[in-house]
């Protein structure tokens, strides 16, 4: 898709192909047992799903923008975030480089 | 013959499900939002629908990128919820209506909507939360449900115009169903919000208000947007207005507004609610 929107990813074919392994891993984290296995040994879990080096680096650093850059889809990444104990507001604050309180305040401001 | 009584557009934010599970409805953050649903609940009490066609989008519970149907219709007598990975309690199963589903499927394919038929279909928060909001009470299962999923995960997404036409075909399928049931159509999602990227937290109140206005009076105006334009104006996940558009398509041109509510923010989202009724609803109201 050639429509560029600043700060926004259109999750198209290029993204889906690039991110497949990472997203498949995240999809498995719907199950509690898999989340526990994941947290017990992350590297082994990455091996099992064949994550690329960029994907490993992004996940290791816990950086959501890098995970997106590595082809992660936000709907599947949210399951990895769940394993880490993050909610969507934690993710929003991290991606926009502000504190959680500042992020929440910005949302409230949008309704004013 | 089946009677289509009306439709409801509603947000489905997971945090709402969590607030319900924790009994936070009367807390200051939540009360203005939950109070917006009282009139919708009263309308449903009066209309007593038997079946809800729930048009929603799966967020990676039932569908993965290995097989991503553009449109999928449930064909089961029961639908299970399951763990989505981030702490929402798993809801009890929802009763389906396989006879109605198969009739809907036959009709849609006959109209050349080549949907995916699902005899098993896990339903996620986008299905569960609206049911909890509209029929509140612990584990209530007041009516039978037909899940209809629209792909909003993997582009290309179906165009707004196509989703509206799908809704029109659903409306005709309901009208053609030969059993005496009252049907309500739900469209869940939105309104403006964006979860990912450096634009995370984006909300666009004027555009939401424009959409809610047009959904009542001139829904075809919204069918002229591309999905990229909707994402630009409403945020990545604001594209979920597609489900509202499909719901609106089912109701036909003579539907009239009963109630609407809009509240910012719920979690990262501008939350919207709209109830519309058809002229046929006058025949069944208690």
XYZ file of C-alpha atoms in Angstrom:
398
model
C 0.000 0.000 0.000
C 1.561 3.319 -1.017
C -0.341 5.521 1.411
C 2.150 6.736 4.024
C 0.779 7.757 7.432
C 3.391 9.110 9.860
C 3.992 6.966 12.946
C 1.721 4.247 11.586
C 2.308 0.821 10.082
C -0.035 -0.524 7.450
C 0.308 -4.244 8.094
C 0.663 -5.330 4.471
C 2.236 -8.274 2.657
C 5.808 -7.111 3.293
C 5.194 -6.873 7.031
C 3.371 -10.191 7.171
C 6.164 -12.038 5.376
C 8.915 -10.399 7.412
C 7.205 -10.965 10.751
C 5.806 -14.463 10.348
C 8.073 -16.296 12.819
C 7.758 -13.648 15.515
C 3.991 -13.464 15.156
C 3.645 -17.245 15.163
C 5.579 -17.354 18.404
C 3.358 -14.651 19.888
C 0.205 -16.459 18.779
C 1.322 -19.522 20.767
C 1.355 -17.333 23.889
C -2.436 -17.354 24.021
C -1.921 -20.441 26.188
C -0.866 -20.006 29.799
C 1.400 -23.047 29.738
C 3.271 -21.624 26.750
C 3.689 -18.257 28.467
C 5.227 -20.043 31.439
C 7.532 -22.041 29.153
C 8.472 -18.847 27.349
C 9.454 -17.001 30.507
C 11.428 -19.998 31.758
C 13.705 -20.033 28.708
C 13.245 -17.289 26.136
C 16.143 -18.247 23.878
C 14.935 -21.829 23.557
C 11.472 -20.546 22.685
C 12.912 -18.236 20.005
C 14.820 -21.197 18.545
C 11.668 -23.285 18.438
C 9.914 -20.663 16.291
C 12.972 -19.707 14.227
C 13.071 -16.015 15.093
C 15.402 -13.901 12.950
C 18.328 -12.088 14.543
C 16.474 -8.760 14.281
C 13.458 -10.271 16.005
C 15.598 -11.723 18.803
C 17.349 -8.397 19.301
C 14.057 -6.520 19.447
C 12.482 -8.912 21.935
C 15.628 -9.134 24.052
C 15.652 -5.351 24.401
C 11.891 -5.290 25.183
C 11.532 -2.516 22.601
C 8.092 -2.486 20.984
C 9.017 -0.174 18.099
C 11.855 -2.550 17.196
C 9.502 -5.529 17.397
C 7.189 -3.724 14.972
C 10.149 -2.934 12.733
C 10.964 -6.657 12.730
C 7.493 -7.408 11.363
C 5.609 -7.896 14.597
C 1.861 -7.342 14.349
C 0.389 -5.450 17.278
C -2.449 -7.951 17.802
C 0.008 -10.836 18.237
C 2.636 -8.747 20.026
C -0.004 -7.953 22.651
C 0.205 -11.596 23.754
C 3.949 -11.261 24.296
C 3.248 -8.026 26.148
C 0.796 -10.013 28.291
C 3.535 -12.492 29.159
C 5.675 -9.532 30.231
C 2.811 -8.123 32.307
C 2.321 -5.034 30.130
C -1.010 -3.618 29.015
C -1.718 -1.455 25.953
C -1.131 1.752 27.888
C 2.327 0.602 28.978
C 3.041 -0.145 25.318
C 1.686 3.242 24.247
C 3.876 5.088 26.727
C 6.967 3.152 25.696
C 6.440 3.719 21.970
C 5.796 7.420 22.345
C 8.650 7.927 24.810
C 6.612 9.380 27.651
C 5.699 8.272 31.170
C 2.570 6.193 31.702
C 0.914 9.121 33.466
C 1.753 11.473 30.601
C 0.358 8.988 28.090
C -2.875 8.644 30.057
C -3.157 12.413 30.381
C -2.839 12.802 26.623
C -5.751 10.374 26.134
C -7.923 12.327 28.568
C -6.963 15.541 26.783
C -8.216 14.059 23.471
C -11.745 14.126 24.892
C -11.665 17.748 26.002
C -40.640 -14.923 9.261
C -37.637 -13.429 11.004
C -37.918 -9.795 12.087
C -34.881 -7.534 12.099
C -35.564 -5.136 14.953
C -32.434 -3.014 14.742
C -28.718 -2.741 15.233
C -26.173 -1.614 17.773
C -22.671 -0.293 17.227
C -20.437 -0.530 20.282
C -16.798 -0.432 21.291
C -15.272 -3.677 22.571
C -12.147 -2.525 24.459
C -10.674 -5.388 26.570
C -10.297 -3.082 29.592
C -14.127 -2.936 29.724
C -14.242 -6.708 30.239
C -11.674 -6.393 32.981
C -13.657 -3.603 34.676
C -16.808 -5.763 34.554
C -14.930 -8.756 35.989
C -13.639 -6.584 38.824
C -16.972 -4.830 39.456
C -15.650 -1.317 38.803
C -18.738 0.047 36.994
C -19.484 2.670 39.635
C -15.936 4.017 39.931
C -15.394 7.581 38.660
C -13.324 6.499 35.647
C -15.933 3.970 34.517
C -19.354 5.286 35.591
C -19.850 7.800 32.745
C -19.045 5.064 30.258
C -21.244 2.311 31.731
C -24.156 4.700 32.324
C -24.217 5.252 28.561
C -25.389 1.643 28.139
C -28.526 1.842 30.305
C -30.783 3.012 27.490
C -29.431 0.356 25.142
C -30.153 -2.303 27.759
C -33.684 -0.973 28.231
C -34.276 -0.987 24.475
C -33.181 -4.627 24.309
C -35.483 -5.487 27.231
C -38.383 -4.023 25.281
C -37.455 -5.605 21.955
C -36.613 -9.061 23.335
C -34.476 -10.289 20.436
C -33.955 -14.056 20.126
C -30.813 -13.910 18.032
C -27.877 -11.501 17.721
C -25.732 -11.480 14.598
C -22.439 -10.196 16.027
C -20.157 -8.606 13.429
C -16.699 -8.283 14.999
C -12.992 -8.657 14.292
C -10.772 -11.366 15.729
C -7.571 -10.131 17.401
C -5.456 -13.255 17.123
C -7.460 -15.737 19.174
C -9.159 -17.833 16.500
C -7.280 -16.737 13.382
C -3.546 -16.548 12.735
C -1.710 -15.238 9.668
C -1.443 -18.805 8.303
C -5.080 -18.646 7.199
C -6.807 -15.291 7.354
C -10.373 -15.241 6.067
C -11.671 -11.873 4.906
C -15.163 -12.747 6.132
C -15.937 -15.741 8.376
C -19.321 -16.909 9.677
C -19.861 -19.222 12.637
C -22.009 -22.313 12.050
C -22.138 -23.874 15.505
C -24.613 -24.323 18.338
C -22.017 -23.113 20.824
C -19.038 -20.732 20.772
C -16.178 -20.854 23.213
C -14.114 -17.972 24.513
C -10.492 -18.678 25.514
C -7.391 -17.146 27.067
C -6.158 -14.255 24.902
C -2.842 -14.049 26.714
C -3.185 -10.869 28.740
C -5.365 -11.636 31.707
C -9.012 -11.257 30.718
C -11.079 -13.951 32.503
C -12.381 -16.624 30.148
C -16.115 -16.303 29.650
C -18.545 -19.234 29.604
C -19.610 -20.452 26.148
C -22.241 -18.583 24.149
C -25.176 -20.435 22.599
C -25.300 -20.364 18.803
C -28.050 -21.179 16.329
C -26.636 -23.457 13.658
C -29.903 -23.545 11.674
C -29.911 -19.781 11.418
C -26.179 -19.728 10.641
C -26.499 -22.144 7.753
C -29.423 -20.217 6.336
C -27.320 -17.029 6.541
C -24.356 -18.791 4.926
C -26.469 -20.178 2.060
C -27.897 -16.740 1.436
C -24.556 -14.923 1.543
C -22.841 -17.331 -0.835
C -25.860 -17.177 -3.141
C -25.291 -13.402 -3.207
C -21.626 -14.084 -4.093
C -20.117 -13.312 -0.699
C -17.728 -16.254 -0.549
C -17.353 -16.374 3.193
C -15.406 -18.925 5.265
C -17.685 -21.349 7.134
C -16.621 -22.166 10.703
C -18.136 -25.045 12.688
C -15.651 -24.225 15.409
C -14.828 -20.617 16.172
C -13.282 -19.211 19.315
C -14.791 -15.806 20.030
C -12.562 -13.122 21.541
C -13.167 -9.943 23.545
C -14.635 -8.203 20.490
C -17.549 -10.631 20.707
C -17.677 -11.159 24.477
C -17.405 -7.565 25.775
C -20.383 -6.211 23.761
C -22.527 -9.121 24.998
C -21.493 -8.323 28.575
C -22.235 -4.624 28.078
C -25.625 -5.064 26.462
C -26.944 -7.950 28.591
C -25.247 -7.297 31.921
C -25.310 -9.709 34.796
C -22.996 -12.453 35.774
C -22.678 -15.023 33.024
C -26.005 -14.144 31.440
C -26.606 -15.754 28.060
C -29.917 -14.196 27.039
C -29.969 -14.963 23.352
C -28.442 -17.064 20.612
C -25.551 -15.584 18.684
C -24.135 -15.771 15.160
C -20.526 -14.559 14.964
C -19.447 -12.873 11.723
C -15.733 -11.978 11.678
C -14.166 -9.359 9.402
C -10.388 -9.345 8.889
C -8.786 -6.187 10.252
C -5.394 -7.773 11.031
C -3.762 -8.436 7.671
C -3.997 -5.984 4.777
C -5.568 -5.900 2.306
C -8.671 -5.521 4.459
C -12.085 -5.607 2.806
C -13.048 -2.145 1.617
C -15.603 -0.077 3.542
C -17.961 -0.313 0.570
C -17.667 -4.111 0.586
C -18.351 -4.336 4.318
C -21.448 -2.188 3.872
C -22.644 -4.463 1.070
C -21.978 -7.521 3.245
C -24.215 -5.942 5.851
C -26.921 -5.310 3.255
C -26.752 -8.974 2.259
C -26.982 -10.010 5.937
C -30.106 -7.853 6.211
C -31.679 -9.583 3.231
C -30.699 -12.999 4.622
C -32.434 -12.190 7.912
C -35.563 -11.003 6.093
C -35.601 -14.249 4.090
C -35.236 -16.579 7.095
C -38.447 -18.552 7.505
C -38.515 -18.947 11.292
C -40.298 -16.567 13.623
C -37.322 -15.014 15.418
C -36.433 -11.452 16.363
C -32.960 -10.489 15.312
C -30.602 -7.704 16.339
C -27.329 -7.022 14.506
C -24.272 -5.833 16.440
C -21.230 -4.158 14.922
C -18.353 -4.013 17.388
C -15.118 -2.040 17.552
C -13.755 1.469 17.371
C -14.074 4.254 17.515
C -10.818 6.145 16.883
C -7.717 4.623 18.467
C -4.246 3.432 17.629
C -2.187 0.943 19.612
C 1.064 0.736 17.679
C 3.815 2.997 16.400
C 4.904 6.478 17.397
C 1.331 7.665 16.757
C 0.021 5.333 19.523
C -2.680 7.045 21.562
C -4.095 8.877 18.546
C -7.772 9.820 18.952
C -9.842 11.963 16.577
C -13.035 13.213 18.186
C -14.271 15.311 15.212
C -13.917 12.358 12.849
C -15.720 10.009 15.264
C -18.548 12.509 15.534
C -18.668 12.762 11.744
C -18.852 8.948 11.502
C -21.604 8.663 14.109
C -23.587 11.342 12.310
C -23.149 9.730 8.905
C -23.928 6.242 10.219
C -27.405 7.516 11.030
C -28.178 9.746 8.090
C -25.885 8.868 5.198
C -23.826 5.695 5.750
C -22.888 5.541 2.098
C -20.709 8.618 2.653
C -18.422 6.403 4.741
C -18.210 3.791 2.002
C -16.334 6.294 -0.145
C -13.277 6.220 2.120
C -10.408 3.824 1.492
C -9.115 1.835 4.447
C -5.878 3.859 4.348
C -7.937 7.041 4.643
C -9.891 5.595 7.568
C -6.635 4.657 9.310
C -5.227 8.110 8.724
C -8.328 9.765 10.211
C -9.290 7.268 12.934
C -6.035 5.479 13.797
C -4.923 1.963 12.888
C -7.584 0.304 14.998
C -10.119 3.017 14.258
C -10.597 1.079 11.028
C -12.926 -1.066 13.177
C -15.690 1.311 12.110
C -15.937 -1.248 9.268
C -17.978 -3.439 11.612
C -20.360 -0.553 12.375
C -20.721 0.050 8.660
C -21.623 -3.602 8.048
C -24.171 -3.440 10.888
C -25.651 -0.277 9.393
C -25.864 -1.902 5.977
C -28.075 -4.658 7.406
C -30.681 -2.187 8.684
C -31.705 -0.451 5.476
C -32.463 3.167 4.727
C -35.453 3.593 7.038
C -33.683 2.785 10.319
C -33.920 5.534 12.913
C -31.656 6.415 15.850
C -32.769 5.459 19.368
C -29.725 6.284 21.461
C -26.067 7.168 21.137
C -23.195 7.740 23.532
C -19.572 8.768 23.136
C -16.857 8.817 25.763
C -13.108 9.538 25.779
C -11.043 7.725 26.889
C -11.530 4.074 27.722
C -8.010 2.705 27.860
C -6.497 4.039 24.580
C -9.833 4.338 22.821
C -12.659 6.734 22.063
C -15.658 4.597 23.029
C -18.862 4.827 21.031
C -22.352 3.371 21.281
C -25.258 3.683 18.876
C -28.677 2.022 18.832
C -30.776 2.116 15.684
C -34.175 0.533 15.135
C -36.028 -0.543 12.035
C -39.706 0.231 11.291
C -40.419 -3.489 11.918
C -39.405 -3.017 15.552
C -42.763 -1.284 16.176
C -44.503 -4.601 15.527
C -42.693 -6.466 18.286
C -42.041 -3.893 21.037
C -43.360 -4.950 24.446
